[in-house]
Short mmCIF file of C-alpha atoms in Angstrom, two decimals:
data_model
loop_
_atom_site.label_atom_id
_atom_site.label_comp_id
_atom_site.label_asym_id
_atom_site.label_seq_id
_atom_site.Cartn_x
_atom_site.Cartn_y
_atom_site.Cartn_z
CA UNK N 590 0.00 0.00 0.00
CA UNK N 591 1.50 3.30 -1.03
CA UNK N 592 -0.44 6.52 -1.01
CA UNK N 593 0.68 10.08 -1.27
CA UNK N 594 -1.34 12.29 0.99
CA UNK N 595 -0.95 15.97 0.32
CA UNK N 596 -2.70 18.04 2.87
CA UNK N 597 -4.03 20.73 0.53
CA UNK N 598 -1.05 21.10 -1.79
CA UNK N 599 0.74 20.26 1.30
CA UNK N 600 -1.32 22.32 3.55
CA UNK N 601 -3.70 20.99 6.13
CA UNK N 602 -6.62 23.39 6.36
CA UNK N 603 -9.09 23.43 9.21
CA UNK N 604 -11.83 26.08 9.15
CA UNK N 605 -14.57 26.70 11.69
CA UNK N 606 -16.85 27.92 8.90
CA UNK N 607 -16.65 28.19 5.13
CA UNK N 608 -16.03 31.96 5.29
CA UNK N 609 -13.46 31.95 8.12
CA UNK N 610 -9.69 32.14 7.99
CA UNK N 611 -7.95 28.78 8.47
CA UNK N 612 -7.11 27.61 11.97
CA UNK N 613 -4.31 25.44 10.60
CA UNK N 614 -2.48 25.55 7.29
CA UNK N 615 0.59 23.36 6.97
CA UNK N 616 2.96 23.19 4.00
CA UNK N 617 4.96 20.37 5.66
CA UNK N 618 8.25 22.21 5.84
CA UNK N 619 9.13 21.00 9.35
CA UNK N 620 11.69 18.36 8.36
CA UNK N 621 13.81 17.22 5.42
CA UNK N 622 12.52 15.07 2.57
CA UNK N 623 12.92 11.38 3.45
CA UNK N 624 12.51 11.90 7.20
CA UNK N 625 9.54 10.61 9.15
CA UNK N 626 6.78 13.24 9.12
CA UNK N 627 6.48 13.20 12.92
CA UNK N 628 10.21 13.62 13.52
CA UNK N 629 10.03 17.39 14.04
CA UNK N 630 7.56 19.84 15.57
CA UNK N 631 4.79 20.75 15.03
CA UNK N 632 4.24 17.09 14.02
CA UNK N 633 4.61 14.22 16.46
CA UNK N 634 4.62 10.38 16.59
CA UNK N 635 7.49 9.62 14.26
CA UNK N 636 6.12 6.71 12.20
CA UNK N 637 8.38 4.98 9.67
CA UNK N 638 5.25 4.45 7.50
CA UNK N 639 4.73 8.20 6.95
CA UNK N 640 7.58 10.04 5.25
CA UNK N 641 8.05 13.57 3.94
CA UNK N 642 8.26 13.45 0.14
CA UNK N 643 9.47 16.14 -2.24
CA UNK N 644 6.95 18.19 -4.16
CA UNK N 645 3.24 18.56 -3.70
CA UNK N 646 -0.07 17.77 -5.29
CA UNK N 647 -1.99 20.50 -7.08
CA UNK N 648 -5.52 21.30 -8.13
CA UNK N 649 -6.06 24.13 -10.62
CA UNK N 650 -9.22 25.26 -8.79
CA UNK N 651 -7.30 25.88 -5.55
CA UNK N 652 -4.85 28.61 -4.64
CA UNK N 653 -1.28 27.40 -4.22
CA UNK N 654 0.20 27.58 -0.74
CA UNK N 655 3.20 29.79 -0.15
CA UNK N 656 5.67 28.31 0.54
CA UNK N 657 4.63 25.31 -1.55
CA UNK N 658 6.27 22.84 0.82
CA UNK N 659 6.29 19.07 0.56
CA UNK N 660 3.88 16.18 0.90
CA UNK N 661 3.36 13.22 3.18
CA UNK N 662 3.83 9.80 1.62
CA UNK N 663 2.20 6.85 3.35
CA UNK N 664 3.81 3.53 2.46
CA UNK N 665 3.74 -0.06 3.63
CA UNK N 666 1.12 -2.37 4.98
CA UNK N 667 1.75 -1.93 8.70
CA UNK N 668 0.12 0.61 10.93
CA UNK N 669 1.61 3.94 11.82
CA UNK N 670 0.45 7.45 12.53
CA UNK N 671 1.70 10.98 12.88
CA UNK N 672 -0.30 13.85 14.29
CA UNK N 673 -0.30 17.61 14.30
CA UNK N 674 -1.50 19.19 17.50
CA UNK N 675 -4.19 21.83 17.30
CA UNK N 676 -2.82 24.65 19.45
CA UNK N 677 -5.77 27.06 19.24
CA UNK N 678 -8.76 26.85 21.54
CA UNK N 679 -10.67 23.59 21.14
CA UNK N 680 -13.55 23.72 18.68
CA UNK N 681 -16.71 22.42 20.34
CA UNK N 682 -19.56 24.10 18.48
CA UNK N 683 -20.53 25.27 15.02
CA UNK N 684 -19.07 23.76 11.86
CA UNK N 685 -15.47 22.78 11.06
CA UNK N 686 -14.20 22.01 7.55
CA UNK N 687 -11.08 19.95 6.85
CA UNK N 688 -9.61 19.57 3.38
CA UNK N 689 -6.68 17.93 1.62
CA UNK N 690 -5.52 16.61 -1.72
CA UNK N 691 -4.91 12.87 -2.02
CA UNK N 692 -3.39 10.65 -4.68
CA UNK N 693 -3.22 6.89 -4.35
CA UNK N 694 -0.31 5.56 -6.42
CA UNK N 695 -1.16 1.90 -5.85
CA UNK N 696 -4.35 0.26 -4.73
CA UNK N 697 -5.04 -0.38 -1.06
CA UNK N 698 -5.07 -4.02 0.00
CA UNK N 699 -8.21 -5.54 1.49
CA UNK N 700 -9.91 -3.84 4.40
CA UNK N 701 -10.27 -0.27 5.58
CA UNK N 702 -7.10 1.86 5.51
CA UNK N 703 -7.05 4.80 7.92
CA UNK N 704 -5.80 8.00 6.27
CA UNK N 705 -6.52 10.97 8.48
CA UNK N 706 -8.99 12.43 10.93
CA UNK N 707 -9.82 14.46 14.02
CA UNK N 708 -8.79 13.20 17.45
CA UNK N 709 -10.44 13.92 20.80
CA UNK N 710 -8.93 16.86 22.66
CA UNK N 711 -5.73 15.91 24.50
CA UNK N 712 -4.95 12.73 22.50
CA UNK N 713 -2.06 12.22 20.10
CA UNK N 714 -2.81 9.04 18.18
CA UNK N 715 -5.84 7.49 16.50
CA UNK N 716 -7.98 5.67 19.03
CA UNK N 717 -10.24 3.75 16.69
CA UNK N 718 -13.97 3.97 17.26
CA UNK N 719 -13.58 6.71 19.89
CA UNK N 720 -12.22 9.26 17.37
CA UNK N 721 -14.74 11.98 16.48
CA UNK N 722 -13.89 11.68 12.76
CA UNK N 723 -11.77 9.34 10.65
CA UNK N 724 -11.24 9.23 6.88
CA UNK N 725 -10.60 5.82 5.33
CA UNK N 726 -9.82 4.33 1.91
CA UNK N 727 -10.64 0.85 0.64
CA UNK N 728 -10.13 -1.18 -2.51
CA UNK N 729 -12.99 -1.08 -5.03
CA UNK N 730 -12.40 -2.95 -8.29
CA UNK N 731 -9.64 -1.20 -10.21
CA UNK N 732 -9.86 1.88 -7.96
CA UNK N 733 -10.58 2.90 -4.40
CA UNK N 734 -13.32 4.56 -2.36
CA UNK N 735 -13.11 7.14 0.42
CA UNK N 736 -15.19 6.78 3.56
CA UNK N 737 -15.95 8.43 6.90
CA UNK N 738 -16.51 7.14 10.39
CA UNK N 739 -17.56 9.06 13.48
CA UNK N 740 -17.46 8.11 17.15
CA UNK N 741 -18.91 4.66 17.73
CA UNK N 742 -20.21 4.19 14.16
CA UNK N 743 -19.19 2.05 11.19
CA UNK N 744 -17.37 3.51 8.19
CA UNK N 745 -19.67 4.73 5.41
CA UNK N 746 -18.13 4.84 1.94
CA UNK N 747 -18.95 7.21 -0.90
CA UNK N 748 -20.19 5.47 -4.04
CA UNK N 749 -17.58 7.27 -6.17
CA UNK N 750 -14.70 5.00 -7.21
CA UNK N 751 -11.48 6.99 -7.55
CA UNK N 752 -8.74 6.14 -10.04
CA UNK N 753 -5.15 5.36 -9.09
CA UNK N 754 -2.60 8.15 -9.76
CA UNK N 755 -5.28 10.85 -9.98
CA UNK N 756 -5.26 13.79 -7.57
CA UNK N 757 -8.54 14.29 -5.71
CA UNK N 758 -9.71 17.21 -3.59
CA UNK N 759 -11.34 15.97 -0.38
CA UNK N 760 -13.38 18.15 1.98
CA UNK N 761 -14.80 16.90 5.27
CA UNK N 762 -17.48 18.80 7.17
CA UNK N 763 -18.03 18.31 10.90
CA UNK N 764 -21.19 19.82 12.43
CA UNK N 765 -21.39 19.88 16.22
CA UNK N 766 -24.83 18.90 17.53
CA UNK N 767 -26.37 20.26 20.71
CA UNK N 768 -26.34 16.92 22.52
CA UNK N 769 -24.22 13.81 22.90
CA UNK N 770 -23.78 11.66 19.80
CA UNK N 771 -25.68 13.97 17.42
CA UNK N 772 -22.71 15.45 15.54
CA UNK N 773 -22.97 15.13 11.74
CA UNK N 774 -20.07 14.44 9.36
CA UNK N 775 -20.04 14.80 5.57
CA UNK N 776 -17.55 13.89 2.85
CA UNK N 777 -17.20 15.86 -0.39
CA UNK N 778 -15.08 14.45 -3.23
CA UNK N 779 -13.84 16.97 -5.81
CA UNK N 780 -16.44 19.61 -4.90
CA UNK N 781 -16.73 22.78 -6.98
CA UNK N 782 -14.72 25.44 -5.14
CA UNK N 783 -16.43 28.61 -3.99
#
């Protein structure tokens, strides 16, 4: 399994609303190409499965980040994770958007493959079903599908089958509900920008 995960042309973007300035934007310039992504702050959990790779993914409908930075490359069949701490005040109400570019250069093997997500406040590694939001990929014929899972639920996959070696723009929406367990998550694949 080898995927190249570019967090928005190598920028992870987290917004509290569609019109707000980003809370986080990361061009992955924290460490040298070839090093483990989590080997230098602000990233943590130095996994040998997740390396910094040269270059970045692009989408003509999106503005390029400055500096352009690098990308994360996820390789291998074993587990591993890196995380980037959210240093602003915790988001606990309203709507948060999370977006990235992804390109799968070879098909995932059988089963769900964790790509990225939101973690509960104060944690630093994926916890499985207790995570508020997780994005997965799985094999589907000659391509792959993207899916979402929220706390305590099963993964739900989009019907769209994505092609290998094609860059896709992924947007995730997280809506905080007023009670316990009523948060709503949505996945958008290659949405029209604006």
